[in-house]
Amino acid sequence: LSFPAGTFRTAKADSITGETSDGFTYEMGEDYVSITGWTGDKETVTSLILPDTIDGQTVTDISVGALENMPLLTELKLPSDLQRFRWFNLSNCGSLKELTIPKTIEQSGGIEAGTAYGAGFHTALSDSALETIILEDGIEYVPNNLCNGLGTVTKVVIPDSVKTIGQSAFANADSLAELDIPSSITAIEPYAFEYNDAITEITLPEGIETISYSVFKDCDSLTTVKLPSTLRSIGNSAFENCEALSSVEFNEGLESIG
């Protein structure tokens, strides 16, 4: 049985639980406030705004499975200073098609991901029906695992403040065929597009200096890659098993491959 680090908290002596006047249950510790659920009418709710603070403390987390089984929900506003969105959320929320991710979400672990025995791989968003994900302006990275395993997403809005595409950010996103990558990005981390079977061609903008290992590994439909003149290094297995790949335009300034 495998769970991501931090999935279950060990309650501290001074942690408390409670419920807000609008039905949000929570756990509050010395350095975190976590939304653990909502006691309202999940069958009929169409819009839900999560609190930014509870009793004057900043909401930092959404707990495992806190937001689920709301079939008519079309609008969800996350806490403005959210740092961690735990896994197994937004299942059976089939009407929710768009979500904005706050700029405060952590790059590593902010979109929680892991494998549970008998349940397979899951992330905070992989059980959702999201089609559009918007990263709030000011964020400096695409969080790790943002779209990993999310087969419904077709559009991700990346602001010019982003400098890094995180690990496995677009892996296994089999409906994400196009992506507008801003010129502010300088690095793409491992497995960023691994097993993405939707992308057929990709043009990386000027400014990117590093493509890490296995970035496009097993992208079965990828046929064309255009690399920028600013690119200096490509990691091991960056295009491994891309059997349809017929054209890669290398630049003169490239210093290392593999």
PDB file of C-alpha atoms in Angstrom:
ATOM      1  CA  LEU A   1       0.000   0.000   0.000  1.00  0.00           C
ATOM      2  CA  SER A   2       1.570   3.255  -1.153  1.00  0.00           C
ATOM      3  CA  PHE A   3       0.516   6.813  -0.359  1.00  0.00           C
ATOM      4  CA  PRO A   4       2.260  10.110  -1.162  1.00  0.00           C
ATOM      5  CA  ALA A   5       4.235  11.659   1.643  1.00  0.00           C
ATOM      6  CA  GLY A   6       2.025  13.947   3.671  1.00  0.00           C
ATOM      7  CA  THR A   7      -1.268  12.373   2.600  1.00  0.00           C
ATOM      8  CA  PHE A   8      -2.263  11.694   6.188  1.00  0.00           C
ATOM      9  CA  ARG A   9      -1.402  14.109   8.935  1.00  0.00           C
ATOM     10  CA  THR A  10      -0.577  13.112  12.454  1.00  0.00           C
ATOM     11  CA  ALA A  11      -2.744  15.445  14.464  1.00  0.00           C
ATOM     12  CA  LYS A  12      -0.778  17.732  16.714  1.00  0.00           C
ATOM     13  CA  ALA A  13      -1.824  18.278  20.291  1.00  0.00           C
ATOM     14  CA  ASP A  14      -2.953  21.781  19.509  1.00  0.00           C
ATOM     15  CA  SER A  15      -4.810  20.958  16.273  1.00  0.00           C
ATOM     16  CA  ILE A  16      -8.546  21.498  16.249  1.00  0.00           C
ATOM     17  CA  THR A  17     -11.451  20.589  13.996  1.00  0.00           C
ATOM     18  CA  GLY A  18     -14.600  22.527  13.336  1.00  0.00           C
ATOM     19  CA  GLU A  19     -17.190  23.728  10.860  1.00  0.00           C
ATOM     20  CA  THR A  20     -17.762  27.180   9.424  1.00  0.00           C
ATOM     21  CA  SER A  21     -21.158  28.849   9.322  1.00  0.00           C
ATOM     22  CA  ASP A  22     -21.416  28.018   5.606  1.00  0.00           C
ATOM     23  CA  GLY A  23     -20.738  24.329   6.078  1.00  0.00           C
ATOM     24  CA  PHE A  24     -17.019  23.841   5.461  1.00  0.00           C
ATOM     25  CA  THR A  25     -15.429  21.375   7.844  1.00  0.00           C
ATOM     26  CA  TYR A  26     -11.777  21.923   8.635  1.00  0.00           C
ATOM     27  CA  GLU A  27      -8.712  20.934  10.589  1.00  0.00           C
ATOM     28  CA  MET A  28      -6.472  23.666  11.954  1.00  0.00           C
ATOM     29  CA  GLY A  29      -2.928  23.215  13.214  1.00  0.00           C
ATOM     30  CA  GLU A  30      -0.048  25.456  14.134  1.00  0.00           C
ATOM     31  CA  ASP A  31       1.086  25.932  10.515  1.00  0.00           C
ATOM     32  CA  TYR A  32      -1.864  24.903   8.357  1.00  0.00           C
ATOM     33  CA  VAL A  33      -5.613  25.097   7.856  1.00  0.00           C
ATOM     34  CA  SER A  34      -7.124  22.313   5.787  1.00  0.00           C
ATOM     35  CA  ILE A  35     -10.634  22.107   4.305  1.00  0.00           C
ATOM     36  CA  THR A  36     -11.794  18.546   5.006  1.00  0.00           C
ATOM     37  CA  GLY A  37     -15.304  18.627   3.515  1.00  0.00           C
ATOM     38  CA  TRP A  38     -18.562  20.455   2.988  1.00  0.00           C
ATOM     39  CA  THR A  39     -21.854  19.605   4.661  1.00  0.00           C
ATOM     40  CA  GLY A  40     -24.171  21.440   2.260  1.00  0.00           C
ATOM     41  CA  ASP A  41     -26.469  19.942  -0.367  1.00  0.00           C
ATOM     42  CA  LYS A  42     -24.007  18.339  -2.766  1.00  0.00           C
ATOM     43  CA  GLU A  43     -26.705  17.096  -5.121  1.00  0.00           C
ATOM     44  CA  THR A  44     -27.935  20.577  -6.045  1.00  0.00           C
ATOM     45  CA  VAL A  45     -25.024  22.986  -5.483  1.00  0.00           C
ATOM     46  CA  THR A  46     -23.863  24.771  -8.663  1.00  0.00           C
ATOM     47  CA  SER A  47     -21.341  27.265  -7.270  1.00  0.00           C
ATOM     48  CA  LEU A  48     -18.952  26.938  -4.357  1.00  0.00           C
ATOM     49  CA  ILE A  49     -16.521  29.515  -2.985  1.00  0.00           C
ATOM     50  CA  LEU A  50     -14.013  28.124  -0.517  1.00  0.00           C
ATOM     51  CA  PRO A  51     -12.961  30.450   2.309  1.00  0.00           C
ATOM     52  CA  ASP A  52      -9.585  32.188   2.143  1.00  0.00           C
ATOM     53  CA  THR A  53      -9.323  32.262   5.923  1.00  0.00           C
ATOM     54  CA  ILE A  54     -10.945  30.547   8.892  1.00  0.00           C
ATOM     55  CA  ASP A  55     -10.867  32.289  12.264  1.00  0.00           C
ATOM     56  CA  GLY A  56      -8.245  34.643  10.878  1.00  0.00           C
ATOM     57  CA  GLN A  57      -5.934  31.815   9.730  1.00  0.00           C
ATOM     58  CA  THR A  58      -5.023  31.312   6.049  1.00  0.00           C
ATOM     59  CA  VAL A  59      -6.455  28.210   4.385  1.00  0.00           C
ATOM     60  CA  THR A  60      -3.477  26.309   2.959  1.00  0.00           C
ATOM     61  CA  ASP A  61      -4.796  22.812   2.169  1.00  0.00           C
ATOM     62  CA  ILE A  62      -7.701  20.885   0.679  1.00  0.00           C
ATOM     63  CA  SER A  63      -7.756  17.422   2.235  1.00  0.00           C
ATOM     64  CA  VAL A  64      -8.068  14.039   0.532  1.00  0.00           C
ATOM     65  CA  GLY A  65     -11.543  13.657  -0.976  1.00  0.00           C
ATOM     66  CA  ALA A  66     -12.820  16.899   0.551  1.00  0.00           C
ATOM     67  CA  LEU A  67     -14.549  18.014  -2.655  1.00  0.00           C
ATOM     68  CA  GLU A  68     -16.467  15.277  -4.458  1.00  0.00           C
ATOM     69  CA  ASN A  69     -19.931  14.070  -5.472  1.00  0.00           C
ATOM     70  CA  MET A  70     -21.288  17.441  -6.615  1.00  0.00           C
ATOM     71  CA  PRO A  71     -22.717  16.557 -10.040  1.00  0.00           C
ATOM     72  CA  LEU A  72     -24.216  19.999 -10.857  1.00  0.00           C
ATOM     73  CA  LEU A  73     -21.252  22.083  -9.724  1.00  0.00           C
ATOM     74  CA  THR A  74     -20.131  24.426 -12.517  1.00  0.00           C
ATOM     75  CA  GLU A  75     -18.095  27.009 -10.592  1.00  0.00           C
ATOM     76  CA  LEU A  76     -15.467  26.431  -7.923  1.00  0.00           C
ATOM     77  CA  LYS A  77     -13.215  29.090  -6.412  1.00  0.00           C
ATOM     78  CA  LEU A  78     -10.233  27.770  -4.515  1.00  0.00           C
ATOM     79  CA  PRO A  79      -8.687  29.588  -1.522  1.00  0.00           C
ATOM     80  CA  SER A  80      -6.485  32.436  -2.736  1.00  0.00           C
ATOM     81  CA  ASP A  81      -3.423  31.244  -0.775  1.00  0.00           C
ATOM     82  CA  LEU A  82      -3.862  27.516  -1.341  1.00  0.00           C
ATOM     83  CA  GLN A  83      -0.581  25.584  -1.167  1.00  0.00           C
ATOM     84  CA  ARG A  84      -1.628  21.917  -1.379  1.00  0.00           C
ATOM     85  CA  PHE A  85      -4.539  20.227  -3.162  1.00  0.00           C
ATOM     86  CA  ARG A  86      -4.668  16.621  -1.941  1.00  0.00           C
ATOM     87  CA  TRP A  87      -5.564  13.691  -4.168  1.00  0.00           C
ATOM     88  CA  PHE A  88      -8.940  11.990  -4.777  1.00  0.00           C
ATOM     89  CA  ASN A  89     -10.784  15.285  -5.248  1.00  0.00           C
ATOM     90  CA  LEU A  90     -13.451  16.407  -7.766  1.00  0.00           C
ATOM     91  CA  SER A  91     -14.690  12.905  -8.549  1.00  0.00           C
ATOM     92  CA  ASN A  92     -18.350  12.853  -9.616  1.00  0.00           C
ATOM     93  CA  CYS A  93     -18.223  16.578 -10.353  1.00  0.00           C
ATOM     94  CA  GLY A  94     -18.890  16.110 -14.048  1.00  0.00           C
ATOM     95  CA  SER A  95     -20.331  19.584 -14.697  1.00  0.00           C
ATOM     96  CA  LEU A  96     -17.192  21.388 -13.535  1.00  0.00           C
ATOM     97  CA  LYS A  97     -15.231  22.116 -16.719  1.00  0.00           C
ATOM     98  CA  GLU A  98     -12.930  25.000 -15.760  1.00  0.00           C
ATOM     99  CA  LEU A  99     -10.732  25.696 -12.753  1.00  0.00           C
ATOM    100  CA  THR A 100      -8.231  28.406 -11.822  1.00  0.00           C
ATOM    101  CA  ILE A 101      -5.205  27.274  -9.812  1.00  0.00           C
ATOM    102  CA  PRO A 102      -3.904  29.918  -7.353  1.00  0.00           C
ATOM    103  CA  LYS A 103      -0.357  31.199  -7.824  1.00  0.00           C
ATOM    104  CA  THR A 104       0.536  30.016  -4.308  1.00  0.00           C
ATOM    105  CA  ILE A 105       0.175  26.298  -5.100  1.00  0.00           C
ATOM    106  CA  GLU A 106       3.456  24.487  -4.432  1.00  0.00           C
ATOM    107  CA  GLN A 107       5.395  23.160  -7.416  1.00  0.00           C
ATOM    108  CA  SER A 108       6.206  19.824  -5.816  1.00  0.00           C
ATOM    109  CA  GLY A 109       3.289  18.264  -3.946  1.00  0.00           C
ATOM    110  CA  GLY A 110       0.896  21.132  -4.560  1.00  0.00           C
ATOM    111  CA  ILE A 111      -1.095  18.913  -6.920  1.00  0.00           C
ATOM    112  CA  GLU A 112      -0.795  15.713  -4.942  1.00  0.00           C
ATOM    113  CA  ALA A 113      -0.206  12.466  -6.841  1.00  0.00           C
ATOM    114  CA  GLY A 114       0.341   8.841  -5.934  1.00  0.00           C
ATOM    115  CA  THR A 115      -0.682   5.214  -6.260  1.00  0.00           C
ATOM    116  CA  ALA A 116      -2.987   3.408  -3.841  1.00  0.00           C
ATOM    117  CA  TYR A 117      -3.379  -0.357  -3.764  1.00  0.00           C
ATOM    118  CA  GLY A 118      -6.494  -1.354  -5.698  1.00  0.00           C
ATOM    119  CA  ALA A 119      -7.151   2.209  -6.853  1.00  0.00           C
ATOM    120  CA  GLY A 120      -4.251   2.846  -9.224  1.00  0.00           C
ATOM    121  CA  PHE A 121      -2.660   6.225  -9.896  1.00  0.00           C
ATOM    122  CA  HIS A 122      -4.522   9.366  -8.870  1.00  0.00           C
ATOM    123  CA  THR A 123      -3.845  13.066  -8.490  1.00  0.00           C
ATOM    124  CA  ALA A 124      -5.840  15.923  -7.010  1.00  0.00           C
ATOM    125  CA  LEU A 125      -7.425  16.538 -10.427  1.00  0.00           C
ATOM    126  CA  SER A 126      -7.258  13.239 -12.334  1.00  0.00           C
ATOM    127  CA  ASP A 127     -10.734  12.136 -11.220  1.00  0.00           C
ATOM    128  CA  SER A 128     -12.306  15.353 -12.476  1.00  0.00           C
ATOM    129  CA  ALA A 129     -13.940  16.222 -15.822  1.00  0.00           C
ATOM    130  CA  LEU A 130     -11.991  19.461 -16.236  1.00  0.00           C
ATOM    131  CA  GLU A 131     -11.456  20.695 -19.782  1.00  0.00           C
ATOM    132  CA  THR A 132      -9.718  24.017 -19.054  1.00  0.00           C
ATOM    133  CA  ILE A 133      -7.144  24.770 -16.367  1.00  0.00           C
ATOM    134  CA  ILE A 134      -6.007  28.343 -15.801  1.00  0.00           C
ATOM    135  CA  LEU A 135      -2.844  29.111 -13.866  1.00  0.00           C
ATOM    136  CA  GLU A 136      -3.133  32.390 -11.992  1.00  0.00           C
ATOM    137  CA  ASP A 137      -0.893  35.179 -13.218  1.00  0.00           C
ATOM    138  CA  GLY A 138       2.169  35.469 -11.005  1.00  0.00           C
ATOM    139  CA  ILE A 139       2.851  31.763 -10.629  1.00  0.00           C
ATOM    140  CA  GLU A 140       6.420  30.896 -11.656  1.00  0.00           C
ATOM    141  CA  TYR A 141       5.967  27.224 -12.581  1.00  0.00           C
ATOM    142  CA  VAL A 142       3.542  24.731 -13.979  1.00  0.00           C
ATOM    143  CA  PRO A 143       3.042  22.478 -10.923  1.00  0.00           C
ATOM    144  CA  ASN A 144       4.238  18.898 -11.054  1.00  0.00           C
ATOM    145  CA  ASN A 145       1.460  16.499 -12.137  1.00  0.00           C
ATOM    146  CA  LEU A 146      -0.934  19.327 -12.990  1.00  0.00           C
ATOM    147  CA  CYS A 147      -2.651  17.378 -15.794  1.00  0.00           C
ATOM    148  CA  ASN A 148      -1.143  13.953 -15.178  1.00  0.00           C
ATOM    149  CA  GLY A 149      -3.788  11.335 -15.949  1.00  0.00           C
ATOM    150  CA  LEU A 150      -6.444  13.946 -16.706  1.00  0.00           C
ATOM    151  CA  GLY A 151      -7.881  12.676 -19.972  1.00  0.00           C
ATOM    152  CA  THR A 152     -10.472  15.424 -20.425  1.00  0.00           C
ATOM    153  CA  VAL A 153      -8.298  18.547 -20.381  1.00  0.00           C
ATOM    154  CA  THR A 154      -7.973  20.273 -23.764  1.00  0.00           C
ATOM    155  CA  LYS A 155      -6.652  23.698 -22.727  1.00  0.00           C
ATOM    156  CA  VAL A 156      -4.163  24.973 -20.178  1.00  0.00           C
ATOM    157  CA  VAL A 157      -3.620  28.724 -19.824  1.00  0.00           C
ATOM    158  CA  ILE A 158      -0.012  29.439 -18.845  1.00  0.00           C
ATOM    159  CA  PRO A 159       0.805  33.060 -17.901  1.00  0.00           C
ATOM    160  CA  ASP A 160       4.010  34.854 -18.856  1.00  0.00           C
ATOM    161  CA  SER A 161       5.195  34.684 -15.235  1.00  0.00           C
ATOM    162  CA  VAL A 162       5.924  30.938 -15.585  1.00  0.00           C
ATOM    163  CA  LYS A 163       9.609  29.982 -15.890  1.00  0.00           C
ATOM    164  CA  THR A 164       9.505  26.195 -15.446  1.00  0.00           C
ATOM    165  CA  ILE A 165       7.279  23.351 -16.618  1.00  0.00           C
ATOM    166  CA  GLY A 166       7.250  20.912 -13.727  1.00  0.00           C
ATOM    167  CA  GLN A 167       7.719  17.170 -13.632  1.00  0.00           C
ATOM    168  CA  SER A 168       4.941  15.146 -15.322  1.00  0.00           C
ATOM    169  CA  ALA A 169       2.892  18.330 -15.688  1.00  0.00           C
ATOM    170  CA  PHE A 170       1.237  17.195 -18.936  1.00  0.00           C
ATOM    171  CA  ALA A 171       1.908  13.462 -18.790  1.00  0.00           C
ATOM    172  CA  ASN A 172      -0.903  11.116 -19.776  1.00  0.00           C
ATOM    173  CA  ALA A 173      -3.106  14.054 -20.806  1.00  0.00           C
ATOM    174  CA  ASP A 174      -4.499  12.350 -23.866  1.00  0.00           C
ATOM    175  CA  SER A 175      -6.846  15.139 -24.977  1.00  0.00           C
ATOM    176  CA  LEU A 176      -4.308  17.948 -24.675  1.00  0.00           C
ATOM    177  CA  ALA A 177      -3.284  18.241 -28.315  1.00  0.00           C
ATOM    178  CA  GLU A 178      -2.175  21.889 -28.317  1.00  0.00           C
ATOM    179  CA  LEU A 179      -0.352  24.026 -25.801  1.00  0.00           C
ATOM    180  CA  ASP A 180       0.697  27.663 -25.966  1.00  0.00           C
ATOM    181  CA  ILE A 181       4.076  27.787 -24.222  1.00  0.00           C
ATOM    182  CA  PRO A 182       5.132  31.350 -23.293  1.00  0.00           C
ATOM    183  CA  SER A 183       8.629  32.638 -24.027  1.00  0.00           C
ATOM    184  CA  SER A 184       9.194  33.239 -20.298  1.00  0.00           C
ATOM    185  CA  ILE A 185       9.864  29.511 -19.786  1.00  0.00           C
ATOM    186  CA  THR A 186      13.534  28.516 -19.529  1.00  0.00           C
ATOM    187  CA  ALA A 187      13.360  24.881 -18.345  1.00  0.00           C
ATOM    188  CA  ILE A 188      11.244  21.773 -18.846  1.00  0.00           C
ATOM    189  CA  GLU A 189      11.570  19.167 -16.097  1.00  0.00           C
ATOM    190  CA  PRO A 190      11.558  15.327 -16.400  1.00  0.00           C
ATOM    191  CA  TYR A 191       8.568  13.446 -17.828  1.00  0.00           C
ATOM    192  CA  ALA A 192       6.706  16.713 -18.508  1.00  0.00           C
ATOM    193  CA  PHE A 193       4.866  15.288 -21.553  1.00  0.00           C
ATOM    194  CA  GLU A 194       5.463  11.561 -21.060  1.00  0.00           C
ATOM    195  CA  TYR A 195       2.755   9.289 -22.509  1.00  0.00           C
ATOM    196  CA  ASN A 196       0.850  12.242 -23.941  1.00  0.00           C
ATOM    197  CA  ASP A 197      -0.706  10.639 -27.026  1.00  0.00           C
ATOM    198  CA  ALA A 198      -2.532  13.766 -28.226  1.00  0.00           C
ATOM    199  CA  ILE A 199       0.323  16.091 -29.156  1.00  0.00           C
ATOM    200  CA  THR A 200       1.453  15.710 -32.766  1.00  0.00           C
ATOM    201  CA  GLU A 201       3.833  18.652 -33.050  1.00  0.00           C
ATOM    202  CA  ILE A 202       5.388  21.117 -30.687  1.00  0.00           C
ATOM    203  CA  THR A 203       7.309  24.350 -31.117  1.00  0.00           C
ATOM    204  CA  LEU A 204       9.361  25.397 -28.123  1.00  0.00           C
ATOM    205  CA  PRO A 205       9.782  29.176 -27.843  1.00  0.00           C
ATOM    206  CA  GLU A 206      12.981  31.172 -27.670  1.00  0.00           C
ATOM    207  CA  GLY A 207      14.195  31.378 -24.093  1.00  0.00           C
ATOM    208  CA  ILE A 208      14.145  27.679 -23.217  1.00  0.00           C
ATOM    209  CA  GLU A 209      17.654  26.567 -22.223  1.00  0.00           C
ATOM    210  CA  THR A 210      17.130  23.081 -20.812  1.00  0.00           C
ATOM    211  CA  ILE A 211      15.005  20.055 -21.695  1.00  0.00           C
ATOM    212  CA  SER A 212      15.449  17.450 -18.983  1.00  0.00           C
ATOM    213  CA  TYR A 213      15.426  13.674 -19.385  1.00  0.00           C
ATOM    214  CA  SER A 214      12.379  11.737 -20.646  1.00  0.00           C
ATOM    215  CA  VAL A 215      10.412  14.926 -21.312  1.00  0.00           C
ATOM    216  CA  PHE A 216       8.658  13.572 -24.430  1.00  0.00           C
ATOM    217  CA  LYS A 217       9.158   9.878 -23.732  1.00  0.00           C
ATOM    218  CA  ASP A 218       6.477   7.608 -25.263  1.00  0.00           C
ATOM    219  CA  CYS A 219       4.577  10.410 -26.992  1.00  0.00           C
ATOM    220  CA  ASP A 220       3.235   8.078 -29.676  1.00  0.00           C
ATOM    221  CA  SER A 221       1.659  10.730 -31.914  1.00  0.00           C
ATOM    222  CA  LEU A 222       4.481  13.281 -31.856  1.00  0.00           C
ATOM    223  CA  THR A 223       5.792  13.843 -35.392  1.00  0.00           C
ATOM    224  CA  THR A 224       7.557  17.225 -35.358  1.00  0.00           C
ATOM    225  CA  VAL A 225       9.598  19.147 -32.794  1.00  0.00           C
ATOM    226  CA  LYS A 226      11.046  22.615 -33.338  1.00  0.00           C
ATOM    227  CA  LEU A 227      13.721  23.650 -30.861  1.00  0.00           C
ATOM    228  CA  PRO A 228      14.742  27.248 -30.064  1.00  0.00           C
ATOM    229  CA  SER A 229      18.174  28.761 -30.675  1.00  0.00           C
ATOM    230  CA  THR A 230      18.524  29.342 -26.921  1.00  0.00           C
ATOM    231  CA  LEU A 231      18.460  25.612 -26.116  1.00  0.00           C
ATOM    232  CA  ARG A 232      21.729  24.389 -24.611  1.00  0.00           C
ATOM    233  CA  SER A 233      21.028  20.865 -23.338  1.00  0.00           C
ATOM    234  CA  ILE A 234      18.683  17.923 -23.925  1.00  0.00           C
ATOM    235  CA  GLY A 235      18.539  15.170 -21.301  1.00  0.00           C
ATOM    236  CA  ASN A 236      18.694  11.405 -21.716  1.00  0.00           C
ATOM    237  CA  SER A 237      15.760   9.664 -23.406  1.00  0.00           C
ATOM    238  CA  ALA A 238      14.044  12.978 -24.093  1.00  0.00           C
ATOM    239  CA  PHE A 239      12.388  11.495 -27.217  1.00  0.00           C
ATOM    240  CA  GLU A 240      12.541   7.802 -26.356  1.00  0.00           C
ATOM    241  CA  ASN A 241       9.885   5.623 -28.041  1.00  0.00           C
ATOM    242  CA  CYS A 242       8.470   8.531 -30.052  1.00  0.00           C
ATOM    243  CA  GLU A 243       7.984   6.191 -32.985  1.00  0.00           C
ATOM    244  CA  ALA A 244       6.096   8.687 -35.165  1.00  0.00           C
ATOM    245  CA  LEU A 245       8.743  11.400 -34.769  1.00  0.00           C
ATOM    246  CA  SER A 246      10.114  12.250 -38.206  1.00  0.00           C
ATOM    247  CA  SER A 247      11.504  15.763 -37.791  1.00  0.00           C
ATOM    248  CA  VAL A 248      13.552  17.484 -35.092  1.00  0.00           C
ATOM    249  CA  GLU A 249      15.187  20.821 -35.870  1.00  0.00           C
ATOM    250  CA  PHE A 250      18.358  21.180 -33.815  1.00  0.00           C
ATOM    251  CA  ASN A 251      19.961  24.571 -33.214  1.00  0.00           C
ATOM    252  CA  GLU A 252      23.631  25.477 -33.605  1.00  0.00           C
ATOM    253  CA  GLY A 253      24.011  26.506 -29.979  1.00  0.00           C
ATOM    254  CA  LEU A 254      23.090  23.095 -28.582  1.00  0.00           C
ATOM    255  CA  GLU A 255      25.920  21.958 -26.265  1.00  0.00           C
ATOM    256  CA  SER A 256      24.846  18.532 -25.016  1.00  0.00           C
ATOM    257  CA  ILE A 257      22.408  15.720 -25.768  1.00  0.00           C
ATOM    258  CA  GLY A 258      21.946  12.962 -23.226  1.00  0.00           C
TER     259      GLY A 258
END
